[in-house]
Short mmCIF file of C-alpha atoms in Angstrom, two decimals:
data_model
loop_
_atom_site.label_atom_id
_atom_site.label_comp_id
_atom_site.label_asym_id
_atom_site.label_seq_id
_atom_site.Cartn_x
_atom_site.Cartn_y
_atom_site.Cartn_z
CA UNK A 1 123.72 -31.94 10.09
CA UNK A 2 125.25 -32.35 13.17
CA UNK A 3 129.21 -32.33 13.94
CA UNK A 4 131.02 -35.46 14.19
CA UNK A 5 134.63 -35.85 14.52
CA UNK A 6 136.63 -37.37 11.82
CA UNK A 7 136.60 -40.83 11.04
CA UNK A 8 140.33 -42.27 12.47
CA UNK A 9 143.16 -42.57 9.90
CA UNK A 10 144.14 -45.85 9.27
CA UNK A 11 147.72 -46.85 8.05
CA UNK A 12 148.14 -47.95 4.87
CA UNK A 13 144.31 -47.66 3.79
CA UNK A 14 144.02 -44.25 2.73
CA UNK A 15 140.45 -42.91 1.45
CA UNK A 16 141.59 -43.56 -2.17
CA UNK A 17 142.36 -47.00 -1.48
CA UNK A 18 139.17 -47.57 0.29
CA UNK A 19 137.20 -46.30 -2.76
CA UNK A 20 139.17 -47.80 -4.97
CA UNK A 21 138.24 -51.50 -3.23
CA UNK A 22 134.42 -50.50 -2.54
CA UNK A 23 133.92 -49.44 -6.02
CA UNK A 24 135.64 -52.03 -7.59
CA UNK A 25 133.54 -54.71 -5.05
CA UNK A 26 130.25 -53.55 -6.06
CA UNK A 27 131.11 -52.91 -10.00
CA UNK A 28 132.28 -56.56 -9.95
CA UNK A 29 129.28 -58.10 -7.94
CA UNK A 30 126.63 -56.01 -10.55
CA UNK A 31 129.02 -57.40 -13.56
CA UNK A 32 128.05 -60.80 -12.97
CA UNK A 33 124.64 -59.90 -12.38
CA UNK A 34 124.11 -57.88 -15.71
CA UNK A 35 126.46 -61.00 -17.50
CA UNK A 36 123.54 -63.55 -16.29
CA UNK A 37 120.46 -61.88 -17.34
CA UNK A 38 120.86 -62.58 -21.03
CA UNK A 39 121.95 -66.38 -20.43
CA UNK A 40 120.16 -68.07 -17.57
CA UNK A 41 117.18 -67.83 -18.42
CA UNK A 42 117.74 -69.45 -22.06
CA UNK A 43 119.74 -72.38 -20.26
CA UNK A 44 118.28 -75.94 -20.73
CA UNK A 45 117.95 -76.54 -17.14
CA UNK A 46 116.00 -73.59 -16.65
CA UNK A 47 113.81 -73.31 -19.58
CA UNK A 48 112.98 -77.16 -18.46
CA UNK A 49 112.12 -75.32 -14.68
CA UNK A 50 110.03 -73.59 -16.44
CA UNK A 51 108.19 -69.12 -15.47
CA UNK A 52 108.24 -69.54 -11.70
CA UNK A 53 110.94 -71.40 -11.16
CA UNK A 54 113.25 -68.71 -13.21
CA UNK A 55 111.65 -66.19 -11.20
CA UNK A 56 112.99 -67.97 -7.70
CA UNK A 57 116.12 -68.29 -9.31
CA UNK A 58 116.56 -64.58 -9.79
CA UNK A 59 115.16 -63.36 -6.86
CA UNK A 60 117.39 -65.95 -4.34
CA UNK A 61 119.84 -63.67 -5.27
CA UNK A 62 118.51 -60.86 -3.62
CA UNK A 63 116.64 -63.15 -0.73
CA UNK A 64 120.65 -64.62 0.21
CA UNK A 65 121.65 -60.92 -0.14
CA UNK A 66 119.85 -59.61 2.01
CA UNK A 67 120.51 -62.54 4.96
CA UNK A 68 124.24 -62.03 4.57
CA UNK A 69 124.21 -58.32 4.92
CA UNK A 70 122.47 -58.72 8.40
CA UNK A 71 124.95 -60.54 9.26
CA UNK A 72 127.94 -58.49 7.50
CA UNK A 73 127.49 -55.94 9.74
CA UNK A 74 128.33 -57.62 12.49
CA UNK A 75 131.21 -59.36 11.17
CA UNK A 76 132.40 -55.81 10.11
CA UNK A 77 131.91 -54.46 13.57
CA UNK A 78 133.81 -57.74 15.16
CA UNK A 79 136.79 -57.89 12.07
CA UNK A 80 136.72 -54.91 10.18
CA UNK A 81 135.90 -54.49 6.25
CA UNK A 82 138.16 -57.22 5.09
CA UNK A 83 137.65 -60.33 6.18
CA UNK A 84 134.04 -59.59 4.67
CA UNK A 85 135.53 -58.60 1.55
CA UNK A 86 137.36 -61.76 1.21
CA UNK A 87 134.52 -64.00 1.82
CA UNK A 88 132.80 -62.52 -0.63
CA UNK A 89 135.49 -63.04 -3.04
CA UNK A 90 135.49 -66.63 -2.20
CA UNK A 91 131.63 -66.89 -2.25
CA UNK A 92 131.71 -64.58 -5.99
CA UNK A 93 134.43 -67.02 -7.58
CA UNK A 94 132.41 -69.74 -6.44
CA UNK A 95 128.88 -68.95 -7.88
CA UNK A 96 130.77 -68.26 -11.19
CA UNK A 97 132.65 -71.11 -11.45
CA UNK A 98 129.14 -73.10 -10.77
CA UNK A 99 127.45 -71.05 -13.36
CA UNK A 100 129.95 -71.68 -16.29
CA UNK A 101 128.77 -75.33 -15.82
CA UNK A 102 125.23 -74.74 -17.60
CA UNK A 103 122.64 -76.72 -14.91
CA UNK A 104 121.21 -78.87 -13.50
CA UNK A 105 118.49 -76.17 -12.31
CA UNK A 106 119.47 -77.08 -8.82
CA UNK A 107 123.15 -76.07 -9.12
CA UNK A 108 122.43 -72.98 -11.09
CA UNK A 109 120.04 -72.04 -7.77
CA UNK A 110 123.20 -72.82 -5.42
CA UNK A 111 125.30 -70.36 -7.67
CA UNK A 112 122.72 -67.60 -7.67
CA UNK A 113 122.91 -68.17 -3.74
CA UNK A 114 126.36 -67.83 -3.57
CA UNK A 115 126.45 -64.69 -5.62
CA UNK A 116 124.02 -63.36 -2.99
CA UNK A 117 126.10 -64.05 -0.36
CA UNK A 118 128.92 -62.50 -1.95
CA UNK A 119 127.00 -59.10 -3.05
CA UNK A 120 125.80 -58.78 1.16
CA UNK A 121 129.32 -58.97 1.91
CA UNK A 122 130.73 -57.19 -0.28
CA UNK A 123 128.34 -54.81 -0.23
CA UNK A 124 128.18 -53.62 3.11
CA UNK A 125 131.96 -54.27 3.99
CA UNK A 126 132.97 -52.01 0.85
CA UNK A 127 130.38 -48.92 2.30
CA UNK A 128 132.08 -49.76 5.68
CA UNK A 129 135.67 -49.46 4.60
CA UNK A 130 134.87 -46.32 3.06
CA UNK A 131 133.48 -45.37 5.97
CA UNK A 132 135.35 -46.09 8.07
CA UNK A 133 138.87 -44.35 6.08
CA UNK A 134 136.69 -41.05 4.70
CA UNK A 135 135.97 -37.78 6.89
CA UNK A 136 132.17 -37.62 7.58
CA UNK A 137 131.93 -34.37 5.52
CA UNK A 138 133.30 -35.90 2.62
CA UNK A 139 131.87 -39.56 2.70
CA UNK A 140 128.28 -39.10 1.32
CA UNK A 141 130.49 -37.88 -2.14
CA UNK A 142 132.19 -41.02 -1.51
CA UNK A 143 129.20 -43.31 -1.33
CA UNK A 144 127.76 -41.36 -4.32
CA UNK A 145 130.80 -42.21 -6.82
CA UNK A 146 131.06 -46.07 -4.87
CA UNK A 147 127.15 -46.27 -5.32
CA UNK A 148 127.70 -44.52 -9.22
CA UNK A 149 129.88 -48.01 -10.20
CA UNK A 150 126.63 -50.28 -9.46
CA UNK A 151 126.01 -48.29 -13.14
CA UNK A 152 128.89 -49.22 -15.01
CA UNK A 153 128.23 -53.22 -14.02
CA UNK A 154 124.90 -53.16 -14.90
CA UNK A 155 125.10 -50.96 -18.15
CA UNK A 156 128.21 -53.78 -19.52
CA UNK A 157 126.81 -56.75 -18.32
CA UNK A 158 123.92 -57.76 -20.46
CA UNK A 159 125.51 -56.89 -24.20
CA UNK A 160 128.86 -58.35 -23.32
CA UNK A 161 127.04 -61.38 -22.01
CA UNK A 162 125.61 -61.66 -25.61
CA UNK A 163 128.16 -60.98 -27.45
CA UNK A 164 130.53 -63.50 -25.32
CA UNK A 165 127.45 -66.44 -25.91
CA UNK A 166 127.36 -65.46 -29.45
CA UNK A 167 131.10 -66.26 -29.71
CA UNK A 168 132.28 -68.47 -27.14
CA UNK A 169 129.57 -70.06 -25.49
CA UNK A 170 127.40 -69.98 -22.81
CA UNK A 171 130.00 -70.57 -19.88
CA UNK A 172 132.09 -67.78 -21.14
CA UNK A 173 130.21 -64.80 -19.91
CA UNK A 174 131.08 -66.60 -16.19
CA UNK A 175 134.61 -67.93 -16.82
CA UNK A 176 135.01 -63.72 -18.10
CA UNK A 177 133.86 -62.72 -14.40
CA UNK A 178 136.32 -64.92 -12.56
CA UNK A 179 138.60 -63.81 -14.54
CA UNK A 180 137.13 -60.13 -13.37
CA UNK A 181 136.74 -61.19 -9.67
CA UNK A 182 140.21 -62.59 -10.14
CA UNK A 183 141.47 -58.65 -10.26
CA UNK A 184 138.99 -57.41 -7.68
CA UNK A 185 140.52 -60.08 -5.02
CA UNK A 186 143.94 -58.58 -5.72
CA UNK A 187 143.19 -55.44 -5.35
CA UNK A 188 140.96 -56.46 -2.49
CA UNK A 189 144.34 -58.04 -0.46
CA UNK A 190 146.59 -55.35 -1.32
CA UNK A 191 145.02 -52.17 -0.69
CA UNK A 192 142.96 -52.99 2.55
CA UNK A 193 145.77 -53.08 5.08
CA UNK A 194 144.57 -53.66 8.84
CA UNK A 195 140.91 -54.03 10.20
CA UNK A 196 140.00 -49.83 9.89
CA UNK A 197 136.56 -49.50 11.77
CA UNK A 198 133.80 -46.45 11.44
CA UNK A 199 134.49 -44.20 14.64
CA UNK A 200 131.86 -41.59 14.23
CA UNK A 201 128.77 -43.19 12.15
CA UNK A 202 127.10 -45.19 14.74
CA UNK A 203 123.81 -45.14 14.04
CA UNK A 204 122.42 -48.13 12.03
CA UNK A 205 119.64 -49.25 9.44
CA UNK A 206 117.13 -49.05 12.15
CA UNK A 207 117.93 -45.88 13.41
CA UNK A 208 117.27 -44.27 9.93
CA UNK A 209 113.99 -45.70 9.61
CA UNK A 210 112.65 -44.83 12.68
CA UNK A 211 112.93 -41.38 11.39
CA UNK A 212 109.55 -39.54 9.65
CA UNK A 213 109.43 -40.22 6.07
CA UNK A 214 111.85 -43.16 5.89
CA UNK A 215 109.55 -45.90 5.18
CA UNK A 216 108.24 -44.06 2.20
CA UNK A 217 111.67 -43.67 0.85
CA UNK A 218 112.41 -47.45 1.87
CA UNK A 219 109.39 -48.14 -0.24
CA UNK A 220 110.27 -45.76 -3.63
CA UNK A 221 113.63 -47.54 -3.20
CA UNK A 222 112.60 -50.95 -3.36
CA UNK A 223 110.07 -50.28 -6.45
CA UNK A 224 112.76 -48.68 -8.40
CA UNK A 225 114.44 -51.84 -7.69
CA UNK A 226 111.78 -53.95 -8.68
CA UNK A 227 110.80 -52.18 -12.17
CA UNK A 228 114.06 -53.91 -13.95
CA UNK A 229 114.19 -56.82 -11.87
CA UNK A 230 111.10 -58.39 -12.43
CA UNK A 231 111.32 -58.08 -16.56
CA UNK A 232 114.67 -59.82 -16.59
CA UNK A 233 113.71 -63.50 -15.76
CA UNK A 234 110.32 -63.41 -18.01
CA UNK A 235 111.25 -61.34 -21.16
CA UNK A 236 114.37 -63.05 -22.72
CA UNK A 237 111.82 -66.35 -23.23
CA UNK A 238 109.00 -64.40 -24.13
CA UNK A 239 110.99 -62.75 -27.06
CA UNK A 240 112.71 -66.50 -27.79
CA UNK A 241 115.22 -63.88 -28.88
CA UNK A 242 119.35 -64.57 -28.95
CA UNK A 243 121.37 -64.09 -26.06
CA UNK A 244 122.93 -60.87 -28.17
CA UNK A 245 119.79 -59.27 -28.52
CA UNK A 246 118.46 -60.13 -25.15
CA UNK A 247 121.96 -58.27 -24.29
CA UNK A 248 121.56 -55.68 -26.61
CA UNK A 249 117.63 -55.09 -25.43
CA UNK A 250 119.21 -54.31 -21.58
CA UNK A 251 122.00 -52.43 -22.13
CA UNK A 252 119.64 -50.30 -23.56
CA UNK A 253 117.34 -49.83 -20.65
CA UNK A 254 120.71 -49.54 -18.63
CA UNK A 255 122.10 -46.84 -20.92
CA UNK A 256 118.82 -44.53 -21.12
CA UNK A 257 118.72 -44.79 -17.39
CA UNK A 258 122.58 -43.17 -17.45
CA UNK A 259 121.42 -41.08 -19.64
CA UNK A 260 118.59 -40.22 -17.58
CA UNK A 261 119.96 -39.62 -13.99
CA UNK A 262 121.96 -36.87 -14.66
CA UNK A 263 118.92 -35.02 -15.95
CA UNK A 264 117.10 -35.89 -13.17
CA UNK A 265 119.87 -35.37 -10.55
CA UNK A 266 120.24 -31.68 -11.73
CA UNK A 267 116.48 -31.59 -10.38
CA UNK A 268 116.33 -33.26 -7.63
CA UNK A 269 117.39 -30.19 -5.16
CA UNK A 270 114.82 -27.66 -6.83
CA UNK A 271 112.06 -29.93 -7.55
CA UNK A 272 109.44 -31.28 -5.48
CA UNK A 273 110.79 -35.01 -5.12
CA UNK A 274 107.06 -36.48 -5.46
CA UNK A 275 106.58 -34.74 -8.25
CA UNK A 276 109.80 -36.84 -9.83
CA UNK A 277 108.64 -39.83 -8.24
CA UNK A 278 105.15 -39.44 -8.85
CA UNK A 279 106.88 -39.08 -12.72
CA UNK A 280 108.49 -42.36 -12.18
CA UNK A 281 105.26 -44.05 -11.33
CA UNK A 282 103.26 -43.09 -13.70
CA UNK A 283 107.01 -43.70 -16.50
CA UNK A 284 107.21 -47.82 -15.24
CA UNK A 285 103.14 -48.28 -15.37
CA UNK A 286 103.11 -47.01 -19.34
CA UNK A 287 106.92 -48.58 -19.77
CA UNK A 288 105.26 -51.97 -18.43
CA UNK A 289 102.28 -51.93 -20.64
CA UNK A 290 103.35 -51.41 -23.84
CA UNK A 291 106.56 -54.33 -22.68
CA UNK A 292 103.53 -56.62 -22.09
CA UNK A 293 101.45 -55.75 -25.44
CA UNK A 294 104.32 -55.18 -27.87
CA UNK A 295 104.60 -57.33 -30.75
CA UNK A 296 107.67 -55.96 -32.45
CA UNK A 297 110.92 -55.54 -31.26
CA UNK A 298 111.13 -51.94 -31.63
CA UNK A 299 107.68 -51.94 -29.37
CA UNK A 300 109.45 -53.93 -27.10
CA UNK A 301 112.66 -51.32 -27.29
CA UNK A 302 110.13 -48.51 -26.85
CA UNK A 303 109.02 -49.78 -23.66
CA UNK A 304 112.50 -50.69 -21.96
CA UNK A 305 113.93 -47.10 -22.79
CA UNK A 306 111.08 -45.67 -20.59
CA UNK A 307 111.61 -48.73 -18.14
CA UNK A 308 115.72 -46.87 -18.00
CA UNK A 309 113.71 -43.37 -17.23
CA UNK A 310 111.57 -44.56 -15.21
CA UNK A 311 113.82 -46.33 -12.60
CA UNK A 312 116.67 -42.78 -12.73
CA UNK A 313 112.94 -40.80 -11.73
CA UNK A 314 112.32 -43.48 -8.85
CA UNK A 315 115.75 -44.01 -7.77
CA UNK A 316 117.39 -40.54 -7.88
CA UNK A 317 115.20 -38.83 -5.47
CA UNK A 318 115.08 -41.78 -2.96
CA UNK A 319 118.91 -41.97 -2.68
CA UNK A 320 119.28 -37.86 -2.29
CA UNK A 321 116.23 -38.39 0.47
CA UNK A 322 118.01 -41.46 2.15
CA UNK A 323 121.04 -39.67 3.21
CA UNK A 324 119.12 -36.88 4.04
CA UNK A 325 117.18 -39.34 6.49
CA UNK A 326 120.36 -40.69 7.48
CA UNK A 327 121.18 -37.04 8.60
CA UNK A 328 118.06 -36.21 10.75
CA UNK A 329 118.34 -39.35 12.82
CA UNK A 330 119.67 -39.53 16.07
CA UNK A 331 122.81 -40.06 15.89
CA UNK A 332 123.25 -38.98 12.50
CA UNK A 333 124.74 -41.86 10.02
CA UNK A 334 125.53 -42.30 6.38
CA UNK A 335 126.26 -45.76 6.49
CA UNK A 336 122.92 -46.55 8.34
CA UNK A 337 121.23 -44.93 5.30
CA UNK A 338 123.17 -46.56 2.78
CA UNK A 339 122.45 -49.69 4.44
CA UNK A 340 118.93 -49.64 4.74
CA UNK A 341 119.06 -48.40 0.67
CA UNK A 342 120.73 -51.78 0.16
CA UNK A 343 118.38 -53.47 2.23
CA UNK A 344 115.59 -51.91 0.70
CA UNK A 345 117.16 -52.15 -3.11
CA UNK A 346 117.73 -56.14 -2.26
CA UNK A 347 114.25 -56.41 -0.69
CA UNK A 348 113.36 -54.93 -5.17
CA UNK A 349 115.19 -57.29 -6.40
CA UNK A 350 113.98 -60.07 -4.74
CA UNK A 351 110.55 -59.28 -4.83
CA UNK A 352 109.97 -58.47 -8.66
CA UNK A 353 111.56 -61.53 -10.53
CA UNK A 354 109.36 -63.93 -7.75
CA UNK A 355 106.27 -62.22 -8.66
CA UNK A 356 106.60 -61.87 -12.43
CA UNK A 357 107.96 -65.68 -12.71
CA UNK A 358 104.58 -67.16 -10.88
CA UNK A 359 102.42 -65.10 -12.65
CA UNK A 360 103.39 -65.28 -16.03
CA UNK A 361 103.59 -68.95 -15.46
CA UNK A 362 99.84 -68.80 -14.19
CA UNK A 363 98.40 -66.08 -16.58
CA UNK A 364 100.62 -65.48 -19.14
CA UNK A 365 103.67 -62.80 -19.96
CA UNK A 366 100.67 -59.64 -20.81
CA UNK A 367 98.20 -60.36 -17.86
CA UNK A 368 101.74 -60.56 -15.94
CA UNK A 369 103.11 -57.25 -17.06
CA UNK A 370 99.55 -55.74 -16.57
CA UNK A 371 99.48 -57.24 -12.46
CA UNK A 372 102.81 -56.23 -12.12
CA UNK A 373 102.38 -52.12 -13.30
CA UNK A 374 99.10 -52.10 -10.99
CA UNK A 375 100.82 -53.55 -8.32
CA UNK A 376 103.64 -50.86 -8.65
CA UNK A 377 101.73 -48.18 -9.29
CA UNK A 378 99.76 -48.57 -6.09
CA UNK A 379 103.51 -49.41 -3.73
CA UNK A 380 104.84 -46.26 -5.90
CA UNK A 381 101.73 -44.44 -5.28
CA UNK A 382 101.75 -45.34 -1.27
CA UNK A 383 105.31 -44.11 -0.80
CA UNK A 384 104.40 -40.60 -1.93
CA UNK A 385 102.48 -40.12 0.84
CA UNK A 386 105.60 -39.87 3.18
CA UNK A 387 108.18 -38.29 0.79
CA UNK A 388 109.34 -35.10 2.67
CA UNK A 389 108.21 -31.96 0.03
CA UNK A 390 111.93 -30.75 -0.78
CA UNK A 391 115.11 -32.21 -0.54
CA UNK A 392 117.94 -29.97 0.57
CA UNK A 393 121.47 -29.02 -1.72
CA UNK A 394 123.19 -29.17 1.26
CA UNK A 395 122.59 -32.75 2.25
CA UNK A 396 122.99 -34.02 -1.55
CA UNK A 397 124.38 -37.72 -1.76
CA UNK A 398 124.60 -38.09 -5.37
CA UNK A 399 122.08 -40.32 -7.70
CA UNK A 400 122.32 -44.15 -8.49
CA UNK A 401 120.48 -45.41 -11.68
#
């Protein structure tokens, strides 16, 4: 890795402030993610919408996430990390406060825009602040444990959605995350002091993926993505299932793939990083199967457990390899790499839930699953072509599941 000097010290925003704010940004925006699984696809308004329609409605998420980071980064590079930070707080209390109101199915599709917007901005303003107020040496640790949060969101979401529906209703789950975002604003306007910008990381999304092997990381990144994504619209009305269970059902997936990533992390330095990914291919084609020709719950379970293993195989590697791409480009950059991961991790998102909603609503939930392992095989299968053979210890970003 080549030397940089250190990133400039900015008053009153000290590294643990910054990581504080970034982690606390992207836990919150993945809350209210993992709290709307369980619930909006059982809503009225979008039952009524019917398969495809619930697919666009989960993947606009990704589709306005991705538009707004393009353009966070240059608001970051004009402003600094907070003004983006703020507008994303506005943008995340909005989309909540439109989501506690139940429909009509238009609505609900301007709240999951909103939430986009606010997960771009956030996003890439909290991996700038931390950037931007952490030595080079010492910020791919600090991406790792920002990135490491995304977990905690997603693992909580889904089961406290339930329960909360079970209890309270179905606008509680949202009026919970303002009250959430509600924290993360304060937090947000009193420990980012000033407009601290990245001295030393220059180099951009672009500049990573013009570098050898990128695209086939890109590409493992945005499957692992996609492998979780694209059951979550389709499966809580194919099981006609409660909200609790539905909750219940993903926290599961999101715990075994906890569980998972340390396991694989501990490999991911002496193994061959196709061989784990190849292992995650071949763990989401099975896991999607036996989702699409279960008929029990506990078949069901079965198959979203190895969904969890499946996406720590796929998305382990891919972040270690990203910031080792980051480091081999010229200049060298972490927050180009983690950039293009969110790109590429958005691009998942977006493109799993749009697929799986069409075709289930065209061929039904088991031809659907069946499409949608093929199809993932073969993108999981093409990306191995450009994985480098062996990742290096001394390059190690950390794991996200």
């Amino acid at each position: 890795m080549s030397t940089h000097h250190l990133a400039s010290p900015w008053r009153g925003t000290t590294p643990t402030r910054a990581l504080i704010v970034g982690s606390a940004a992207v836990f919150t925006d993945m809350l209210l993610h993992g709290l709307a699984v369980p619930v909006l696809p059982l809503l009225p308004a979008v039952v009524q919408a019917g398969p495809a329609a619930t697919g666009i409605l989960f993947s606009s998420y990704a589709v306005a996430m991705i538009i707004a980071t393009l353009f966070a980064g240059r608001v970051v590079d004009r402003y600094g990390p907070k003004t983006p930070l703020l507008i994303g707080l506005v943008s995340l209390a909005a989309a909540t406060l439109l989501f506690a109101t139940g429909g009509p199915y238009w609505l609900l599709l301007l709240a999951r825009l909103a939430q986009g917007v606010a997960g771009g901005m956030s996003w890439v303003a909290a991996l700038s602040l931390i950037a931007a107020t952490t030595s080079f040496a010492k910020r791919g640790q600090a991406m790792g444990i920002a990135l490491s949060s995304l977990t905690l969101g997603v693992l909580i979401g889904p089961p406290l959605a339930g329960f909360l529906v079970e209890h309270f209703g179905t606008a509680s789950p949202f009026l919970f995350a303002a009250g959430v975002a509600l924290v993360d604003g304060i937090l947000r306007v009193v420990l980012v002091r000033g407009t601290p910008r990245v001295t030393d990381d220059a180099g951009g999304p672009l500049t990573v993926l013009r570098v050898p092997g990128s695209l086939s990381v890109v590409l493992g990144v945005a499957v692992g993505a996609a492998v979780l994504s694209g059951v979550e619209p389709v499966l809580p009305v194919h099981l006609g299932a409660s909200s609790l269970t539905i909750g219940l059902l993903f926290g599961l997936t999101a715990l075994a793939a906890v569980i998972a990533n340390p396991f694989v992390g501990r490999y991911v330095t002496t193994a061959s990083p196709r061989t784990l990914i190849g292992s995650g291919v071949i763990a989401v084609t099975v896991a999607l199967l036996v989702i699409g020709f279960a008929t029990t719950l506990w078949q069901t379970s079965i198959g979203l457990v190895l969904l969890g293993i499946s996406s720590a195989l796929l998305l382990a590697p891919t972040t270690t390899l990203i910031g080792e791409q980051g480091s081999r480009s010229a200049p060298p950059t972490l927050g180009g790499s983690y950039s293009l991961y969110n790109l590429a991790y958005a691009a998942g998102l977006a493109g799993g839930p749009l697929f799986t909603g069409f075709a289930v609503q065209q061929t039904g939930f088991t031809s659907a699953m069946t499409m949608t392992a093929a199809i993932l095989a073969v993108l999981g299968g093409a990306s191995l072509i450009g994985i480098p053979a062996r990742t290096s210890a001394d390059t190690q970003t950390g794991a996200h599941a």
